[in-house]
Short mmCIF file of C-alpha atoms in Angstrom, two decimals:
data_model
loop_
_atom_site.label_atom_id
_atom_site.label_comp_id
_atom_site.label_asym_id
_atom_site.label_seq_id
_atom_site.Cartn_x
_atom_site.Cartn_y
_atom_site.Cartn_z
CA MET A 218 163.67 8.23 59.87
CA TYR A 219 165.13 8.73 63.37
CA ASP A 220 168.61 9.08 64.79
CA LYS A 221 168.58 6.70 67.77
CA THR A 222 171.49 8.45 69.47
CA VAL A 223 169.67 11.76 69.84
CA ASP A 224 166.10 10.49 69.42
CA LYS A 225 165.28 13.22 66.87
CA PRO A 226 163.82 12.87 63.40
CA LEU A 227 166.28 13.14 60.48
CA LEU A 228 165.30 14.81 57.23
CA LEU A 229 165.91 12.88 54.04
CA ASN A 230 168.05 14.44 51.34
CA ASN A 231 165.05 15.47 49.27
CA GLU A 232 163.15 16.87 52.27
CA LYS A 233 163.35 20.50 53.31
CA LYS A 234 162.17 22.09 56.47
CA LYS A 235 159.10 24.14 55.61
CA THR A 236 158.78 27.65 56.91
CA PHE A 237 155.89 30.06 56.52
CA LYS A 238 156.60 33.13 54.38
CA LEU A 239 153.63 35.45 53.96
CA GLY A 240 154.63 37.04 50.67
CA HIS A 241 155.83 33.81 49.05
CA ASP A 242 152.85 31.74 50.19
CA PHE A 243 150.37 34.41 49.10
CA ARG A 244 151.87 34.48 45.60
CA THR A 245 151.95 30.69 45.23
CA GLN A 246 148.47 30.26 46.74
CA PHE A 247 146.84 33.33 45.25
CA GLU A 248 143.48 31.65 44.60
CA LEU A 249 143.15 30.51 48.21
CA GLY A 250 144.12 33.97 49.42
CA ILE A 251 141.45 35.61 47.28
CA MET A 252 138.85 33.25 48.75
CA LEU A 253 139.97 34.20 52.26
CA TRP A 254 139.85 37.98 51.90
CA PRO A 255 136.01 38.37 51.81
CA SER A 256 135.78 36.61 55.18
CA ILE A 257 138.56 38.79 56.62
CA LEU A 258 136.83 41.96 55.37
CA HIS A 259 133.50 40.77 56.77
CA ILE A 260 135.01 40.16 60.21
CA PHE A 261 136.85 43.49 60.14
CA ILE A 262 133.80 45.54 59.09
CA PHE A 263 131.08 43.84 61.12
CA VAL A 264 133.04 42.57 64.15
CA ILE A 265 136.22 44.60 64.73
CA ILE A 266 135.04 48.11 63.85
CA PRO A 267 131.78 47.92 65.92
CA LEU A 268 133.87 47.14 69.01
CA PHE A 269 134.77 50.84 69.20
CA GLY A 270 131.08 51.53 69.89
CA TYR A 271 131.50 50.01 73.35
CA ILE A 272 132.90 53.34 74.54
CA ILE A 273 129.37 54.77 74.71
CA ALA A 274 128.88 52.52 77.75
CA PHE A 275 131.01 55.10 79.57
CA LYS A 276 129.53 58.18 77.89
CA ASP A 277 126.40 60.31 77.99
CA TYR A 278 125.52 59.43 74.42
CA ASP A 279 122.63 61.08 72.57
CA PRO A 280 121.35 59.06 69.57
CA VAL A 281 120.48 62.29 67.76
CA SER A 282 124.20 63.11 67.48
CA GLY A 283 124.77 60.06 65.27
CA VAL A 284 128.11 58.35 64.78
CA ALA A 285 130.07 61.53 65.53
CA GLY A 286 128.48 61.63 68.97
CA ILE A 287 130.18 58.35 69.89
CA PHE A 288 133.48 60.22 70.20
CA SER A 289 132.23 63.75 71.01
CA SER A 290 129.83 62.83 73.85
CA ALA A 291 130.85 63.64 77.41
CA TRP A 292 132.27 60.88 79.61
CA ASN A 293 130.07 59.89 82.54
CA GLY A 294 132.13 57.12 84.13
CA TRP A 295 130.13 54.24 85.59
CA ASN A 296 126.74 56.02 85.60
CA ASN A 297 125.28 53.81 82.87
CA PHE A 298 126.19 50.69 84.83
CA MET A 299 124.70 52.15 88.01
CA ILE A 300 121.41 52.79 86.18
CA MET A 301 121.31 49.10 85.37
CA PHE A 302 122.25 47.89 88.86
CA ASN A 303 119.84 50.28 90.60
CA SER A 304 116.89 49.32 88.42
CA TYR A 305 114.16 47.39 90.24
CA ASP A 306 114.04 45.03 87.22
CA PHE A 307 117.69 44.01 87.58
CA ILE A 308 117.36 41.22 90.19
CA PRO A 309 114.26 39.56 88.63
CA MET A 310 115.85 39.88 85.19
CA LEU A 311 119.10 38.28 86.37
CA ARG A 312 117.20 35.52 88.20
CA ASN A 313 115.16 34.71 85.09
CA THR A 314 118.21 34.69 82.84
CA ILE A 315 120.33 32.40 85.01
CA GLY A 316 117.44 30.19 86.13
CA MET A 317 116.13 29.62 82.62
CA ASN A 318 119.59 28.80 81.28
CA LEU A 319 120.39 26.42 84.15
CA LEU A 320 117.09 24.60 83.68
CA ALA A 321 117.63 24.35 79.93
CA SER A 322 121.19 23.04 80.40
CA PHE A 323 120.21 20.45 83.03
CA VAL A 324 117.52 19.15 80.68
CA SER A 325 118.98 19.54 77.19
CA ILE A 326 122.54 18.24 77.72
CA PRO A 327 121.65 14.80 79.16
CA VAL A 328 118.57 14.37 76.92
CA THR A 329 120.54 15.24 73.78
CA LEU A 330 123.40 12.94 74.85
CA PHE A 331 121.14 9.93 75.43
CA PHE A 332 119.20 10.68 72.25
CA ALA A 333 122.48 10.51 70.31
CA LEU A 334 123.46 7.28 72.09
CA PHE A 335 120.17 5.56 71.28
CA LEU A 336 120.16 6.96 67.75
CA ASN A 337 123.58 5.44 67.23
CA GLU A 338 122.20 2.03 68.27
CA ILE A 339 119.49 1.96 65.58
CA THR A 340 120.39 -0.79 63.12
CA SER A 341 117.83 0.03 60.42
CA SER A 342 119.39 2.66 58.16
CA LYS A 343 116.01 3.79 56.77
CA PHE A 344 114.46 4.25 60.20
CA LYS A 345 117.60 6.00 61.45
CA SER A 346 117.54 8.41 58.49
CA PHE A 347 113.86 9.13 59.11
CA VAL A 348 114.44 9.91 62.81
CA GLN A 349 117.42 12.12 62.00
CA THR A 350 115.52 14.06 59.34
CA ALA A 351 112.45 14.50 61.55
CA THR A 352 114.51 15.80 64.46
CA TYR A 353 116.85 17.99 62.36
CA LEU A 354 114.04 19.74 60.48
CA PRO A 355 112.74 22.01 63.30
CA HIS A 356 116.20 23.56 63.69
CA PHE A 357 115.87 25.18 60.25
CA ILE A 358 112.46 26.69 60.99
CA SER A 359 112.41 30.30 62.19
CA TRP A 360 111.44 30.88 65.81
CA VAL A 361 108.77 33.27 64.58
CA ILE A 362 107.05 30.39 62.76
CA TYR A 363 107.96 27.62 65.19
CA GLY A 364 107.10 29.68 68.27
CA GLY A 365 103.93 30.99 66.64
CA LEU A 366 102.81 27.38 66.17
CA PHE A 367 103.21 26.68 69.89
CA VAL A 368 101.47 29.94 70.76
CA THR A 369 98.48 28.72 68.75
CA LEU A 370 98.58 25.27 70.35
CA LEU A 371 98.86 26.61 73.91
CA ARG A 372 96.09 29.20 73.74
CA SER A 373 93.07 28.84 75.96
CA ASP A 374 91.09 27.61 72.94
CA GLY A 375 94.07 25.79 71.42
CA ALA A 376 94.60 22.13 70.68
CA VAL A 377 96.40 21.31 73.95
CA ASN A 378 93.60 22.60 76.15
CA TYR A 379 91.02 20.95 73.91
CA ILE A 380 92.70 17.54 74.28
CA LEU A 381 93.07 17.96 78.06
CA LYS A 382 89.38 18.81 78.36
CA GLN A 383 88.32 15.90 76.16
CA LEU A 384 90.35 13.55 78.36
CA HIS A 385 88.68 15.10 81.42
CA LEU A 386 92.06 16.01 82.88
CA VAL A 387 91.03 19.64 83.42
CA ASN A 388 87.70 21.39 83.89
CA LYS A 389 88.74 24.74 82.51
CA PRO A 390 91.48 25.85 80.09
CA ILE A 391 94.98 26.23 81.49
CA PRO A 392 96.46 29.70 80.85
CA PHE A 393 99.84 28.46 79.63
CA LEU A 394 100.90 31.76 78.08
CA SER A 395 99.48 34.16 80.66
CA ASP A 396 100.50 32.32 83.83
CA PRO A 397 104.13 33.25 84.68
CA SER A 398 104.73 29.89 86.39
CA PHE A 399 104.56 28.05 83.05
CA PHE A 400 107.02 30.21 81.10
CA TRP A 401 110.30 28.54 82.07
CA GLY A 402 108.89 25.10 81.27
CA ILE A 403 107.52 26.24 77.91
CA ALA A 404 110.83 27.85 76.96
CA THR A 405 112.81 24.74 77.97
CA VAL A 406 110.57 22.20 76.22
CA THR A 407 110.20 24.16 72.98
CA SER A 408 113.94 24.80 72.78
CA LEU A 409 114.68 21.12 73.42
CA LEU A 410 112.26 19.93 70.73
CA LYS A 411 113.62 22.42 68.21
CA ASP A 412 117.32 21.65 68.64
CA LEU A 413 117.30 18.03 69.81
CA GLY A 414 118.41 16.50 66.52
CA TRP A 415 120.80 19.31 65.67
CA GLY A 416 122.47 19.13 69.07
CA ALA A 417 122.99 15.38 68.69
CA ILE A 418 125.15 15.83 65.58
CA LEU A 419 128.26 16.70 67.59
CA TYR A 420 127.82 13.69 69.87
CA LEU A 421 127.26 11.38 66.88
CA ALA A 422 130.46 12.69 65.28
CA ALA A 423 132.37 11.98 68.50
CA ILE A 424 130.83 8.50 68.76
CA ALA A 425 131.90 7.75 65.19
CA GLY A 426 135.51 8.29 66.26
CA VAL A 427 135.44 5.66 69.01
CA ASP A 428 137.71 2.69 68.29
CA MET A 429 135.58 -0.28 67.17
CA ALA A 430 138.08 -2.68 68.76
CA LEU A 431 136.80 -1.58 72.17
CA TYR A 432 133.27 -2.66 71.26
CA GLU A 433 134.52 -5.95 69.84
CA SER A 434 136.44 -6.71 73.02
CA ALA A 435 133.40 -5.83 75.12
CA THR A 436 131.23 -8.13 72.99
CA ILE A 437 133.63 -11.00 73.52
CA ASP A 438 133.45 -10.35 77.28
CA GLY A 439 129.65 -10.56 77.10
CA ALA A 440 128.79 -6.88 77.50
CA GLY A 441 125.39 -5.77 76.24
CA ARG A 442 124.45 -2.54 74.48
CA PHE A 443 123.77 -0.58 77.64
CA LYS A 444 127.06 -1.58 79.25
CA LYS A 445 128.89 -0.59 76.06
CA MET A 446 127.18 2.81 76.21
CA PHE A 447 128.08 3.52 79.83
CA TYR A 448 131.55 1.95 79.98
CA ILE A 449 132.89 2.64 76.48
CA THR A 450 130.95 5.28 74.54
CA ILE A 451 130.38 7.87 77.27
CA PRO A 452 133.98 7.76 78.65
CA CYS A 453 135.37 8.04 75.11
CA ILE A 454 133.28 11.10 74.23
CA LYS A 455 133.86 12.77 77.61
CA PRO A 456 135.99 15.58 76.07
CA THR A 457 133.13 16.49 73.72
CA LEU A 458 130.66 16.40 76.61
CA MET A 459 132.88 18.68 78.68
CA ILE A 460 133.12 21.16 75.82
CA MET A 461 129.32 21.33 75.62
CA ILE A 462 129.15 21.90 79.38
CA ILE A 463 131.77 24.66 79.15
CA PHE A 464 129.77 26.37 76.40
CA ALA A 465 126.62 26.08 78.50
CA VAL A 466 128.34 27.66 81.53
CA SER A 467 129.88 30.49 79.50
CA GLY A 468 126.53 31.24 77.87
CA ILE A 469 124.55 31.28 81.10
CA LEU A 470 123.77 34.99 80.63
CA ASN A 471 122.64 34.54 77.02
CA ASN A 472 119.09 33.64 76.03
CA ASN A 473 117.57 33.09 72.63
CA PHE A 474 116.04 36.54 72.17
CA THR A 475 113.67 35.54 69.38
CA GLN A 476 112.30 32.60 71.35
CA ILE A 477 111.71 34.68 74.49
CA TYR A 478 110.21 37.58 72.53
CA VAL A 479 107.74 35.31 70.72
CA PHE A 480 106.34 33.85 73.97
CA GLN A 481 106.64 37.00 76.07
CA ASN A 482 103.64 39.15 76.94
CA SER A 483 102.69 41.62 79.66
CA LEU A 484 101.11 38.88 81.82
CA ASN A 485 104.12 36.55 82.00
CA LEU A 486 106.69 39.36 82.19
CA PRO A 487 107.74 38.58 85.81
CA THR A 488 109.34 35.31 84.66
CA SER A 489 110.04 36.11 80.99
CA GLN A 490 112.04 39.32 81.33
CA VAL A 491 115.68 38.44 80.65
CA ILE A 492 118.81 40.46 79.93
CA ASP A 493 118.40 40.29 76.15
CA THR A 494 114.82 41.59 76.17
CA TYR A 495 115.86 44.21 78.74
CA VAL A 496 118.59 45.42 76.37
CA TYR A 497 116.04 45.54 73.55
CA GLN A 498 113.72 47.72 75.63
CA PHE A 499 116.47 50.14 76.64
CA GLY A 500 118.28 50.19 73.32
CA LEU A 501 115.53 50.33 70.72
CA GLN A 502 112.29 51.20 72.48
CA GLN A 503 113.66 53.85 74.85
CA LEU A 504 116.68 54.85 72.71
CA GLN A 505 119.07 54.61 75.68
CA PHE A 506 121.89 53.09 73.68
CA ASN A 507 124.50 53.87 76.32
CA VAL A 508 122.71 51.88 79.04
CA ALA A 509 122.01 49.00 76.66
CA THR A 510 125.68 48.95 75.66
CA ALA A 511 126.73 48.91 79.31
CA ILE A 512 124.53 45.87 79.92
CA GLN A 513 125.91 44.09 76.88
CA LEU A 514 129.48 44.88 77.91
CA MET A 515 128.82 43.49 81.39
CA LYS A 516 127.47 40.29 79.79
CA SER A 517 130.58 39.91 77.64
CA VAL A 518 132.95 40.35 80.59
CA PHE A 519 131.09 37.85 82.77
CA ALA A 520 130.85 35.38 79.87
CA LEU A 521 134.63 35.56 79.44
CA ILE A 522 135.18 34.98 83.18
CA LEU A 523 132.74 32.04 83.20
CA LEU A 524 134.38 30.53 80.12
CA TRP A 525 137.85 30.71 81.67
CA GLY A 526 136.63 29.40 85.02
CA ALA A 527 134.66 26.49 83.56
CA ASN A 528 137.55 25.51 81.32
CA SER A 529 140.06 25.61 84.20
CA LEU A 530 137.77 23.54 86.43
CA SER A 531 137.19 21.03 83.64
CA LYS A 532 140.93 20.60 83.05
CA LYS A 533 141.55 20.02 86.76
CA MET A 534 138.70 17.54 87.20
CA THR A 535 138.70 15.65 83.88
CA GLN A 536 142.03 16.62 82.22
CA SER A 537 140.10 17.87 79.20
CA GLY A 538 139.03 21.36 78.23
CA LEU A 539 138.36 23.78 75.43
CA PHE A 540 141.84 25.39 75.50
#
């Protein structure tokens, strides 16, 4: 009910303005509160408390000193960051990280979008369920197993080289895993095949929210399926698409460590060395936790800047953003 004179909603006699009271709501919703506490404790123990470990990025930390050494170690300013920037591996590592992520984003975002659009157009429910199941399944397989399968297929004596030789497309086996020039393509294709169906779920959910009256009006005007896709579906799910692009931009310094580590070897290292594997080498293999922490802190800061910048640009260009 509204008061037309002031254009404000009026509360009925039996309605009361609800206010949040922590103590009262916790007592009346005790069961829900109990269900919430394990998640809060998990976040506090495994997310909040470890943040204090970032201080070793500015310290001369010795792993032998243990947890106490995090606070008792001497401060060394920006030396750990300078070790990273002065390393001869830094530029190739940064190039591989950004280049691989850009290539994956340019391929996966449009392919996943159009896969969701065409999947939505399938009229047979049985065939649609089969396609969805077949494309969702690889997402739940570990990269150790999934990547190991591709390592077997791409070996010099693997199935791919055997088929190429039988078709007389090559005279000798192609060194897919030892030639650095193939690594970016292998990483992009395997990642796309693994997460194609899973990545389409978000687009399908957005498509399901499109008003059916728009499609009915377009049908009356004589529009076909492709015109409905390009002039109705894609514009309506533009906010979802922009969110995916923002996530891709903010995660441009993040690679799937397990995927890279499975395919990485000493021969393809010039194009497979990324920030995550570099941190693994410094942190666990060489026990330089302070340098590894400095690298990870730098990644987090740049990811935050990229997230804010991509979101601001998206809001200016498309009037839609993540926040």
